[in-house]
Amino acid sequence: MTAEVHAPRAGLALLNRERAILEFNHRVLAQARRPDVPLLERLRYICIVSSNLDEFFEVRFGDYLEASRQPGAAVSARDLAEVAAAAHDLIDRQYAVFNDEVMPALKREGIVVLDHAERNLEQRRWVDHFFQRQVRPLLVPVGLDPAHPFPQVANKSLNFIVKLGGKDAFGRENSIAIVKVPRVLPRVIRLPDELAPGQQAFVLLSSVIRAHLEELFPGRTVEAFSQFRVTRDSDLAVDEQDVTNLRQALRTSLTTRHFGQAIRLEVVSSCPEELSSFLLRQFGLPPQALYRVNGPVNLVRLNQLIEQADAPHLRYPSYEPAWPAALPRAVSMFERLREGDVLLHHPFESFEPVVQLLREAVHDPDVLAIKQTIYRTGAQSVLMDLLLEAARRGKEVTAVVELKARFDEEANINWAEQLEAVGAQVVYGIVGLKTHAKLLLVTRREGGRLRRYAHLSTGNYNPKTARLYTDIGHLTADPELTADADTVFQQLASLTKVRPPRHLLLAPFTLHKQMLRHIEQVAEAAAAGRPARIVLKVNALTDVPLIEALVRAAQAGARIDLVVRGACMLPPGVPGWTERIRVRSIVGQFLEHTRVIYFRWGDTEAQEALYLSSADWMSRNMFRRIEVAWPVRDERLRQRVIDECLVPYLHDRMDAWELASDGHYVRVAEDGPSAQQALLARYAAP
């Protein structure tokens, strides 16, 4: 992969964002090739790449395609072709790893996926029985003719296209049929152990249907066939300025999401040209949108094999997040937080204290009000259940529900309706801006006055992802921080101008400006020969003004380390521009999600700042979302963040990749310290 030229406002050619996203998925795919990663986890990384690519095509590539069609487009036909070629290359590599490395290794461990030719007579009988009882009744083949047009095919659904010989029941020679496979059917089926002694044997639903295609068309011959799957643009198109009820408009739009504009067509590698060309015409796609894959068209569904396989030794060792030592279990959360702030480092430390804080608030008669932002909580959530209970108990509950959290819209709409039904005040943030800030605020009557308690977080209010993502949660009773949090809730609910928060940085108002100001302070210090340092840990770095400011600081002499998990458009190591900038990406057992920003522009403690944030350094986060960043002012806690969230990642030699100026990433080493594993060991139960 080579660097992609963007508008060089800083005189420096930036890397292409879409190709940077694909580069990240190359790093994820590399996890599937690591011999030190347990085998089922290697398969899981392959599934993760497929899931990431689905979202890439559903969201990113759809926008990129649309941008290329605009008059005077910034995205040229060449840009589009190069990104498509990079996607093809990644997918080809993914299937090569799947077929040539991971599946043979699983077979050596006794975990096999049997196709029809590999199944013995007893196994075929069992599969036939399964097909007749569980599958066949749900399949409705559609033969195509003028009265039976090409059916609506849902986004990412499994389908078959079949070319038939002979004539139909009415003596006609219509030769093409479509078989849509219902989503309710399992995609991976485990055979009974007695049919595969000494093995764990699985069959794929696609293989089951393929073996019985002829039965679906009695009197006809199947001359050719292929699985296929279409990926569609899945952004919900709702004009927020022109609707009276955003929730109802989104609920209506959800019904059409599965049938948006086609973006990508996947078929198996053996699909005849005649059939693939027919499908491309039906979906209005160019040849470059066709992806021939050497295996199942939806590798994401192989997560079902991982779940069913009985092989603990082929998974990451189980671990139990530690209960924070700073939180005595027998002491009330409110009592403890009055003594000082507490940081929670997930997934190494438990998310349960957040649940406990809310649970105490719900059951405490002195708690008067609870306010919380809701972005991604999931369809089932103990936190949402507690908010419902709080409202039933008569507490003032305010929920800022982000209805436009992509792919979580339906769950959030359902929570909003349930909260409203029990009397909670539900607001949907600001028109045109997603509320991505993670805030929980509890107001309690204490001795004739009101005291606030808050939780601020870099991650979502989701106990499940808190075991999979690295994040920092900040519990505090600090009067200034909690007052700022209350100000944010007031503005989101009332839409009026309020006193700007004094310590919280709020996007789209102050966050971007303050980050630029701090970078300029560092640049000025470097130019004056004073200590000048920036360490940034985020998920993505694509905002051009922030990139330009970092480049200027580096040119002034500042030392800059960027730990960017995903897309980074800043090319390090370019002579005259970015020699003092190093860019790393950490891809390990957990998804790196913590956002930490450190600045030093002199010798004194007053010339140092450390922020935690809900925001990545992307234009959308800075200007099209409600985001917060907050300073860690307690010296002890600030040092802990540096010691756990920054220093280990700058010295990681196991999971680290370094970005070269041409856009390629190079694995740092294959042995040495791993930040994530060191933190797991640090927090392991004694």
XYZ file of C-alpha atoms in Angstrom:
686
model
C 0.000 0.000 0.000
C 1.311 3.447 -0.915
C 0.487 6.847 0.473
C -2.633 8.530 -0.877
C -2.413 12.221 -1.664
C -4.948 14.441 0.082
C -5.174 18.192 -0.205
C -1.731 19.140 1.211
C -2.874 22.113 3.297
C 0.170 21.670 5.506
C 2.408 20.923 2.534
C 2.390 17.247 3.483
C 0.654 14.461 1.578
C -1.643 12.692 4.015
C -2.598 9.036 3.945
C -5.949 7.936 2.544
C -8.489 7.245 5.296
C -10.245 4.335 3.585
C -6.994 2.570 2.851
C -5.874 3.220 6.417
C -9.019 1.414 7.603
C -8.150 -1.540 5.365
C -4.581 -1.477 6.706
C -5.989 -1.808 10.215
C -7.824 -4.933 9.117
C -4.584 -6.357 7.764
C -3.252 -6.006 11.309
C -6.318 -7.765 12.706
C -5.911 -10.538 10.122
C -2.267 -10.927 11.185
C -3.591 -12.035 14.597
C -5.094 -15.071 12.838
C -1.588 -16.094 11.749
C 0.100 -15.803 15.136
C 1.059 -19.209 16.566
C 0.931 -17.782 20.095
C -2.772 -16.925 19.690
C -5.137 -19.802 20.610
C -6.594 -21.456 17.542
C -10.280 -20.633 18.022
C -9.279 -17.049 18.749
C -7.410 -17.018 15.437
C -10.658 -18.007 13.753
C -12.426 -15.261 15.697
C -10.025 -12.661 14.285
C -10.960 -13.844 10.784
C -14.606 -13.314 11.719
C -13.786 -9.862 13.094
C -12.185 -8.884 9.791
C -15.367 -9.930 7.979
C -17.524 -7.947 10.394
C -15.278 -4.897 10.026
C -15.393 -5.173 6.244
C -19.170 -5.412 6.287
C -19.315 -2.095 8.128
C -16.659 -0.645 5.838
C -18.816 -1.354 2.795
C -22.113 -0.498 4.487
C -20.918 2.883 5.715
C -17.481 4.080 4.592
C -17.309 2.782 1.048
C -20.880 3.859 0.342
C -19.953 7.443 1.271
C -16.707 7.178 -0.688
C -18.604 5.932 -3.742
C -21.101 8.770 -3.428
C -18.297 11.330 -3.090
C -16.737 10.081 -6.326
C -19.980 10.814 -8.185
C -20.262 14.449 -7.134
C -19.355 17.246 -9.595
C -15.733 18.232 -9.076
C -15.352 15.261 -6.740
C -12.363 15.122 -4.403
C -12.464 11.338 -4.855
C -11.257 10.421 -8.333
C -12.003 7.272 -10.298
C -8.410 6.255 -9.637
C -8.855 6.733 -5.892
C -11.963 4.574 -5.991
C -10.246 1.860 -8.029
C -7.233 1.761 -5.695
C -9.380 1.432 -2.575
C -11.433 -1.311 -4.248
C -8.236 -3.119 -5.265
C -6.931 -2.892 -1.687
C -10.208 -4.371 -0.417
C -9.972 -7.234 -2.929
C -6.410 -7.947 -1.822
C -7.378 -8.006 1.857
C -10.284 -10.375 1.254
C -8.155 -12.708 -0.854
C -5.568 -12.831 1.945
C -8.274 -13.428 4.518
C -9.623 -16.498 2.733
C -6.089 -17.791 2.144
C -5.413 -17.653 5.907
C -8.787 -19.292 6.578
C -8.314 -22.140 4.090
C -4.575 -22.749 4.246
C -3.724 -22.113 7.884
C -6.577 -21.932 10.388
C -8.922 -24.651 9.146
C -6.147 -27.253 8.644
C -4.861 -26.455 12.140
C -8.367 -26.929 13.586
C -8.633 -30.235 11.755
C -5.436 -31.399 13.433
C -7.149 -30.595 16.738
C -10.147 -32.715 15.774
C -12.465 -29.819 14.870
C -13.668 -30.297 11.299
C -16.144 -28.697 8.940
C -17.367 -31.382 6.559
C -18.642 -30.643 3.085
C -20.947 -33.056 1.277
C -18.136 -35.055 -0.330
C -16.451 -35.580 3.050
C -19.560 -36.788 4.859
C -20.002 -40.544 5.231
C -23.306 -42.344 4.670
C -24.565 -41.986 8.252
C -23.631 -38.321 8.354
C -25.421 -37.729 5.050
C -28.536 -39.396 6.398
C -28.473 -37.172 9.477
C -27.963 -34.065 7.338
C -30.800 -35.126 5.052
C -33.100 -35.592 8.045
C -32.087 -32.152 9.368
C -32.747 -30.591 5.967
C -36.178 -32.167 5.560
C -37.373 -31.258 9.063
C -35.638 -27.966 9.815
C -34.695 -26.311 6.529
C -36.847 -27.391 3.610
C -40.143 -26.097 5.069
C -38.683 -22.578 5.266
C -37.287 -22.368 1.726
C -39.343 -20.856 -1.088
C -37.433 -21.032 -4.394
C -38.404 -18.292 -6.835
C -38.197 -19.054 -10.545
C -37.699 -15.840 -12.502
C -40.004 -14.783 -15.330
C -42.006 -11.622 -16.122
C -44.540 -12.532 -13.421
C -41.810 -13.448 -10.933
C -39.244 -10.620 -10.980
C -35.945 -10.747 -9.137
C -36.854 -10.799 -5.443
C -35.839 -8.256 -2.831
C -32.605 -9.529 -1.310
C -31.830 -8.247 2.178
C -28.498 -6.792 3.206
C -25.895 -9.444 4.115
C -28.367 -12.328 3.769
C -27.385 -15.751 2.400
C -28.880 -16.620 -0.989
C -28.393 -19.037 -3.862
C -28.662 -18.383 -7.570
C -29.398 -21.490 -9.634
C -29.312 -22.147 -13.380
C -31.822 -24.836 -14.319
C -32.098 -27.164 -17.275
C -35.352 -28.538 -18.687
C -38.766 -26.916 -18.525
C -40.926 -25.800 -15.668
C -44.364 -27.183 -14.774
C -45.931 -24.995 -17.439
C -43.605 -26.076 -20.227
C -41.435 -22.955 -20.207
C -37.650 -22.731 -20.200
C -37.101 -20.031 -17.578
C -33.651 -21.003 -16.389
C -32.786 -18.793 -13.398
C -34.075 -19.258 -9.863
C -33.243 -17.627 -6.547
C -33.310 -19.317 -3.142
C -33.354 -16.943 -0.173
C -32.168 -18.460 3.099
C -34.044 -17.258 6.207
C -31.928 -15.576 8.882
C -33.570 -17.678 11.602
C -31.730 -20.804 10.462
C -28.377 -21.586 12.139
C -25.436 -21.196 9.777
C -23.236 -23.758 11.571
C -24.655 -27.100 12.730
C -22.771 -29.529 14.953
C -23.182 -33.205 14.132
C -23.949 -35.618 17.004
C -20.741 -36.892 18.599
C -21.627 -40.515 17.813
C -21.512 -39.706 14.092
C -17.936 -38.417 14.320
C -16.007 -40.420 16.927
C -12.945 -38.586 18.189
C -13.920 -35.394 16.421
C -16.104 -32.348 16.748
C -17.751 -32.266 13.338
C -19.724 -29.374 11.895
C -21.605 -28.714 8.683
C -22.438 -25.330 7.226
C -26.014 -24.535 6.336
C -24.863 -23.468 2.877
C -23.412 -26.965 2.369
C -26.657 -28.582 3.557
C -28.730 -26.574 1.075
C -26.221 -27.056 -1.723
C -26.466 -30.837 -1.307
C -30.259 -30.683 -1.669
C -30.698 -28.053 -4.369
C -32.073 -30.557 -6.884
C -34.881 -31.447 -4.469
C -36.075 -27.854 -4.547
C -36.653 -28.070 -8.304
C -38.275 -31.452 -9.063
C -38.250 -32.300 -12.742
C -35.424 -29.866 -13.458
C -31.674 -30.301 -13.517
C -29.317 -27.959 -11.669
C -26.719 -26.975 -14.250
C -24.899 -24.340 -12.186
C -25.292 -22.511 -8.895
C -23.582 -20.236 -6.422
C -24.066 -18.781 -2.998
C -24.268 -15.014 -3.084
C -24.527 -12.159 -0.645
C -25.032 -8.461 -1.265
C -23.840 -5.703 1.060
C -25.933 -2.543 1.000
C -25.524 1.052 2.104
C -26.930 0.975 5.637
C -26.805 4.601 6.707
C -30.266 5.760 7.735
C -31.286 8.751 5.641
C -33.393 10.944 7.937
C -33.600 14.716 7.561
C -33.625 15.726 11.229
C -34.493 19.304 10.333
C -37.624 18.176 8.503
C -39.205 15.673 10.890
C -41.467 16.321 13.854
C -40.705 13.029 15.594
C -37.167 11.742 15.152
C -37.891 8.476 16.945
C -40.821 7.633 14.679
C -38.892 8.652 11.568
C -35.979 6.411 12.518
C -38.240 3.482 13.353
C -39.812 3.822 9.918
C -36.388 4.016 8.264
C -35.221 0.859 10.029
C -37.691 -1.158 7.969
C -35.929 -0.126 4.753
C -32.305 -0.302 5.985
C -31.900 -3.884 4.745
C -32.712 -2.793 1.205
C -30.473 0.217 0.619
C -28.252 0.764 -2.397
C -26.148 -2.297 -3.250
C -22.411 -1.731 -2.707
C -20.707 -5.146 -2.843
C -21.616 -8.558 -4.296
C -19.963 -11.721 -2.969
C -20.126 -15.047 -4.802
C -18.118 -18.239 -4.472
C -15.027 -18.513 -6.622
C -16.610 -21.246 -8.782
C -19.611 -19.097 -9.738
C -19.991 -19.121 -13.549
C -19.454 -15.792 -15.270
C -22.967 -15.978 -16.650
C -24.510 -16.019 -13.185
C -22.220 -13.401 -11.612
C -22.846 -11.030 -14.541
C -26.583 -11.579 -14.177
C -26.400 -10.657 -10.481
C -24.277 -7.570 -11.137
C -26.915 -6.336 -13.599
C -29.724 -6.988 -11.132
C -27.995 -4.980 -8.403
C -26.703 -2.259 -10.743
C -23.075 -2.872 -9.788
C -19.847 -2.515 -11.811
C -17.465 -5.479 -12.222
C -15.141 -4.095 -9.508
C -17.928 -4.609 -6.946
C -17.815 -8.394 -7.473
C -15.860 -10.356 -4.857
C -15.195 -14.019 -5.614
C -14.380 -15.825 -2.375
C -12.891 -19.245 -1.795
C -15.298 -20.395 0.880
C -18.495 -19.319 2.656
C -19.698 -15.878 1.604
C -20.240 -14.865 5.222
C -17.334 -15.802 7.466
C -18.850 -13.761 10.314
C -21.282 -16.612 10.956
C -18.405 -18.940 11.855
C -18.605 -17.333 15.271
C -21.275 -19.995 15.785
C -18.601 -22.683 15.411
C -16.417 -20.939 17.995
C -19.346 -20.827 20.427
C -20.231 -24.511 19.945
C -16.718 -25.964 19.973
C -15.784 -27.663 23.220
C -12.096 -26.776 23.433
C -11.147 -24.409 26.271
C -7.454 -24.877 25.503
C -8.022 -23.314 22.076
C -9.385 -20.101 23.580
C -7.785 -17.299 25.535
C -7.518 -18.272 29.203
C -10.513 -17.116 31.175
C -9.958 -14.219 33.521
C -12.029 -12.408 36.094
C -11.743 -8.608 36.170
C -10.384 -7.469 39.507
C -12.488 -5.568 41.984
C -10.781 -2.158 42.374
C -8.631 -2.063 45.490
C -9.635 1.566 45.998
C -13.272 0.555 46.539
C -13.856 -1.397 49.774
C -16.811 -3.684 49.096
C -18.457 -2.990 52.446
C -18.384 0.801 52.031
C -21.082 2.791 50.264
C -19.996 4.166 46.882
C -21.153 7.615 47.942
C -19.146 7.475 51.153
C -16.027 6.337 49.316
C -16.261 8.973 46.577
C -16.553 11.746 49.132
C -13.004 10.773 50.116
C -11.629 11.136 46.597
C -11.840 10.105 42.947
C -11.508 6.522 41.712
C -10.375 5.327 38.291
C -11.520 2.025 36.796
C -9.301 0.451 34.138
C -11.371 -1.961 32.059
C -11.303 -4.847 31.279
C -8.597 -5.468 33.855
C -10.816 -4.016 36.567
C -14.492 -4.800 36.926
C -17.289 -2.695 35.457
C -19.488 -3.757 38.368
C -18.724 -0.627 40.484
C -20.540 1.450 37.860
C -23.554 -0.827 38.184
C -23.250 -0.680 41.968
C -23.199 3.130 41.935
C -26.412 3.213 39.934
C -27.993 0.463 42.023
C -27.224 2.355 45.250
C -28.665 5.494 43.695
C -31.876 3.697 42.734
C -32.462 2.307 46.230
C -31.203 5.286 48.254
C -34.135 7.472 49.383
C -31.813 10.492 49.550
C -31.020 10.289 45.826
C -33.324 12.715 44.039
C -32.188 12.664 40.417
C -30.257 10.476 37.981
C -29.084 11.596 34.556
C -27.366 9.370 32.007
C -26.342 9.351 28.363
C -27.231 6.221 26.436
C -25.243 5.396 23.305
C -24.547 1.649 23.061
C -26.000 -0.336 25.946
C -27.274 -3.376 24.045
C -30.734 -4.919 23.773
C -30.402 -6.251 27.325
C -28.923 -3.971 29.953
C -28.851 -4.078 33.740
C -28.153 -0.331 33.709
C -31.285 0.430 31.715
C -33.307 -1.852 33.975
C -32.047 0.159 36.946
C -33.018 3.448 35.294
C -36.507 2.063 34.727
C -36.708 1.060 38.389
C -35.496 4.517 39.461
C -38.283 6.169 37.489
C -40.849 3.787 38.969
C -39.621 4.773 42.439
C -40.355 8.404 41.689
C -36.829 9.690 41.152
C -36.188 12.331 38.525
C -34.615 10.350 35.695
C -33.248 12.095 32.622
C -31.976 9.881 29.811
C -30.204 11.357 26.801
C -30.764 8.577 24.295
C -28.769 8.678 21.081
C -31.213 7.259 18.572
C -28.677 7.449 15.745
C -26.025 5.176 17.296
C -25.329 3.167 14.161
C -26.751 -0.389 14.262
C -28.035 0.229 17.804
C -30.947 2.424 16.709
C -33.651 -0.161 17.310
C -32.417 -1.120 20.793
C -32.160 2.549 21.780
C -35.620 3.354 20.440
C -37.016 0.490 22.509
C -35.252 1.727 25.656
C -36.494 5.265 25.037
C -40.084 4.068 24.768
C -39.799 1.980 27.931
C -38.278 4.877 29.880
C -40.962 7.278 28.749
C -43.660 4.777 29.721
C -42.554 4.908 33.378
C -42.223 8.682 33.522
C -38.548 9.289 32.764
C -37.589 12.439 30.878
C -36.140 11.243 27.579
C -34.368 13.579 25.177
C -32.554 12.743 21.969
C -29.648 15.141 22.143
C -29.147 17.888 19.575
C -30.469 17.900 16.015
C -27.596 17.183 13.648
C -25.223 16.020 16.396
C -24.779 12.546 17.842
C -24.457 12.422 21.615
C -21.354 10.266 22.051
C -20.315 11.559 25.492
C -20.457 8.970 28.292
C -21.825 10.566 31.465
C -23.762 9.408 34.516
C -24.764 11.965 37.154
C -26.428 11.291 40.498
C -27.802 14.092 42.714
C -28.229 13.276 46.410
C -29.553 15.230 49.389
C -26.957 15.281 52.150
C -27.376 17.266 55.365
C -29.634 19.913 53.951
C -27.703 20.422 50.713
C -27.331 18.660 47.395
C -24.184 16.796 46.357
C -23.481 15.346 42.939
C -21.645 12.157 41.998
C -20.543 11.354 38.466
C -19.120 8.674 36.261
C -17.299 9.773 33.113
C -15.977 7.222 30.685
C -14.022 6.697 27.498
C -16.278 3.707 26.701
C -19.921 2.685 26.548
C -22.350 1.731 29.300
C -22.213 -1.893 28.261
C -20.965 -4.525 30.753
C -20.328 -6.978 27.920
C -17.962 -4.776 25.929
C -16.355 -3.652 29.193
C -14.838 -7.158 29.272
C -13.541 -6.871 25.702
C -12.485 -3.217 25.274
C -9.817 -1.265 27.127
C -11.388 1.837 28.660
C -11.088 4.152 31.626
C -14.007 5.030 33.885
C -13.694 7.972 36.267
C -15.849 8.043 39.419
C -15.907 11.396 41.154
C -17.679 13.660 43.617
C -15.476 16.607 42.639
C -17.838 19.626 42.846
C -16.327 21.294 39.788
C -16.365 18.245 37.495
C -19.861 17.216 38.579
C -21.142 20.775 38.099
C -19.698 20.718 34.581
C -21.409 17.384 33.904
C -24.705 18.869 35.072
C -24.161 21.791 32.704
C -23.811 19.365 29.797
C -27.087 17.658 30.711
C -28.831 21.027 31.056
C -27.756 22.060 27.591
C -28.728 18.731 26.013
C -32.172 18.889 27.591
C -33.005 22.594 27.353
C -31.111 23.566 24.172
C -30.414 26.945 25.790
C -27.116 28.737 26.166
C -25.526 27.811 29.466
C -22.400 28.773 31.310
C -19.555 26.990 29.523
C -18.103 24.119 31.565
C -15.000 25.240 33.421
C -13.035 22.008 33.282
C -14.858 19.664 30.928
C -14.062 20.222 27.265
C -17.171 19.862 25.150
C -17.435 19.183 21.432
C -18.434 20.841 19.190
C -17.676 23.960 21.267
C -14.343 23.881 23.089
C -12.701 20.474 22.595
C -11.105 21.053 19.197
C -9.964 24.582 20.085
C -8.372 23.475 23.343
C -6.541 20.566 21.723
C -5.137 22.955 19.105
C -4.177 25.425 21.847
C -2.305 22.756 23.804
C -0.457 21.598 20.680
C 0.545 25.211 20.006
C 1.806 25.532 23.594
C 3.965 22.456 23.042
C 5.261 23.865 19.739
C 6.171 27.182 21.391
C 7.977 25.353 24.199
C 9.940 23.287 21.695
C 10.940 26.378 19.741
C 12.148 27.962 22.987
C 14.195 24.906 23.920
C 11.953 23.833 26.821
C 10.655 20.262 27.337
C 8.000 19.610 24.713
C 6.097 16.336 24.580
C 2.804 14.958 23.233
C 1.535 11.425 23.723
C -1.836 10.643 22.194
C -3.772 7.392 22.429
C -6.939 7.273 20.305
C -8.804 4.950 17.959
C -8.417 7.149 14.890
C -6.531 10.273 13.767
C -8.067 11.811 10.644
C -8.845 15.455 11.503
C -6.702 17.560 9.176
C -6.299 20.710 11.351
C -5.156 18.599 14.311
C -2.752 16.671 12.067
C -1.338 19.928 10.712
C -0.855 21.249 14.245
C 0.987 18.072 15.266
C 3.240 18.407 12.224
C 4.069 22.017 13.125
C 4.878 21.015 16.703
C 7.162 18.249 15.456
C 8.919 20.671 13.100
C 9.448 22.997 16.058
C 11.242 20.172 17.873
C 8.542 18.506 19.982
C 8.737 14.776 20.549
C 5.412 13.152 19.638
C 4.178 9.602 20.118
C 0.820 8.607 18.645
C -0.804 5.314 19.624
C -3.604 5.031 17.080
C -5.427 1.734 16.936
C -7.195 2.223 13.600
C -7.050 4.757 10.797
C -4.217 7.287 10.942
C -3.759 9.772 8.102
C -0.547 11.306 9.463
C 2.548 9.774 7.821
C 5.475 9.682 10.270
C 9.130 9.839 9.361
C 8.785 12.186 6.376
C 12.029 14.215 6.078
C 11.511 17.841 6.959
C 8.061 17.209 8.314
C 7.481 14.348 10.706
C 10.838 12.851 11.707
C 9.996 13.442 15.381
C 6.634 11.695 15.189
C 6.227 7.972 15.862
C 2.897 6.216 15.164
C 2.091 2.844 16.759
C -0.943 0.601 16.634
C -1.664 -2.048 19.267
C -3.718 -5.066 18.217
C -4.012 -7.700 20.912
C -6.477 -9.765 22.895
C -8.626 -6.735 23.736
C -9.886 -3.946 21.513
C -7.938 -0.795 22.352
C -10.574 1.870 23.043
C -9.073 4.195 25.673
C -8.611 7.814 24.612
C -5.805 9.542 26.529
C -4.114 12.841 25.646
C -0.917 14.038 27.343
C 0.792 17.390 26.802
C 3.963 18.850 28.342
C 5.167 22.327 27.414
C 7.741 23.126 30.115
C 9.427 22.041 33.321
C 6.719 22.623 35.892
C 3.636 20.647 36.834
C 1.527 23.617 35.725
C 2.895 23.081 32.217
C 1.510 19.588 31.920
C -2.011 18.343 31.104
C -3.567 14.913 30.874
C -7.068 14.359 29.501
C -9.359 11.384 29.161
C -11.946 11.614 26.412
C -14.895 10.006 24.682
C -13.702 11.473 21.375
C -11.339 10.296 18.708
C -9.391 12.871 16.730
C -11.737 12.840 13.771
C -13.671 15.770 12.319
C -16.990 14.048 13.021
C -16.101 13.733 16.726
C -14.952 17.317 17.004
C -17.769 19.013 15.089
C -20.687 16.627 14.528
C -20.962 14.973 17.941
C -21.461 15.857 21.570
C -18.208 14.662 23.133
C -16.383 15.368 26.363
C -12.786 15.370 27.489
C -11.849 15.975 31.078
C -8.583 16.577 32.926
C -7.244 14.121 35.470
C -6.133 16.567 38.117
C -5.300 14.227 40.990
C -1.525 13.699 40.734
C -1.711 10.075 41.867
C -4.431 9.168 39.391
C -2.719 11.094 36.598
C 0.454 9.100 37.156
C -1.551 5.886 37.140
C -3.027 6.728 33.729
C 0.458 7.463 32.392
C 1.870 4.251 33.875
C -0.953 1.995 32.635
C -2.356 3.611 29.477
C 0.660 5.255 27.873
C 4.067 3.950 28.960
C 3.368 0.216 28.418
C 2.017 0.903 24.939
C 5.093 2.884 23.963
C 7.276 -0.092 24.935
C 5.061 -2.942 23.707
C 6.996 -5.390 21.522
C 4.426 -8.159 21.253
C 1.231 -6.543 19.916
C 2.668 -3.324 18.479
C 2.920 -2.213 14.869
C 4.704 0.898 13.645
C 3.513 3.024 10.749
C 5.944 3.878 7.948
C 5.654 7.023 5.864
C 4.249 5.067 2.895
C 1.187 3.882 4.840
C 2.433 0.373 5.576
C 2.619 -0.992 9.117
C 5.470 -3.191 10.303
C 5.191 -5.551 13.268
C 7.628 -4.332 15.930
C 8.641 -7.791 17.144
C 7.203 -11.177 17.992
C 8.514 -11.407 21.507
C 8.985 -9.002 24.350
C 6.555 -7.146 26.615
C 2.847 -6.935 25.825
C 1.005 -4.027 27.428
C -2.269 -5.915 27.631
C -0.768 -9.101 29.023
C 1.261 -7.135 31.573
C -1.912 -5.401 32.764
C -3.739 -8.724 32.950
C -0.930 -10.066 35.130
C -0.901 -6.939 37.278
C -4.598 -7.212 38.055
C -4.789 -10.997 38.287
C -6.199 -12.303 41.532
C -3.395 -13.217 43.973
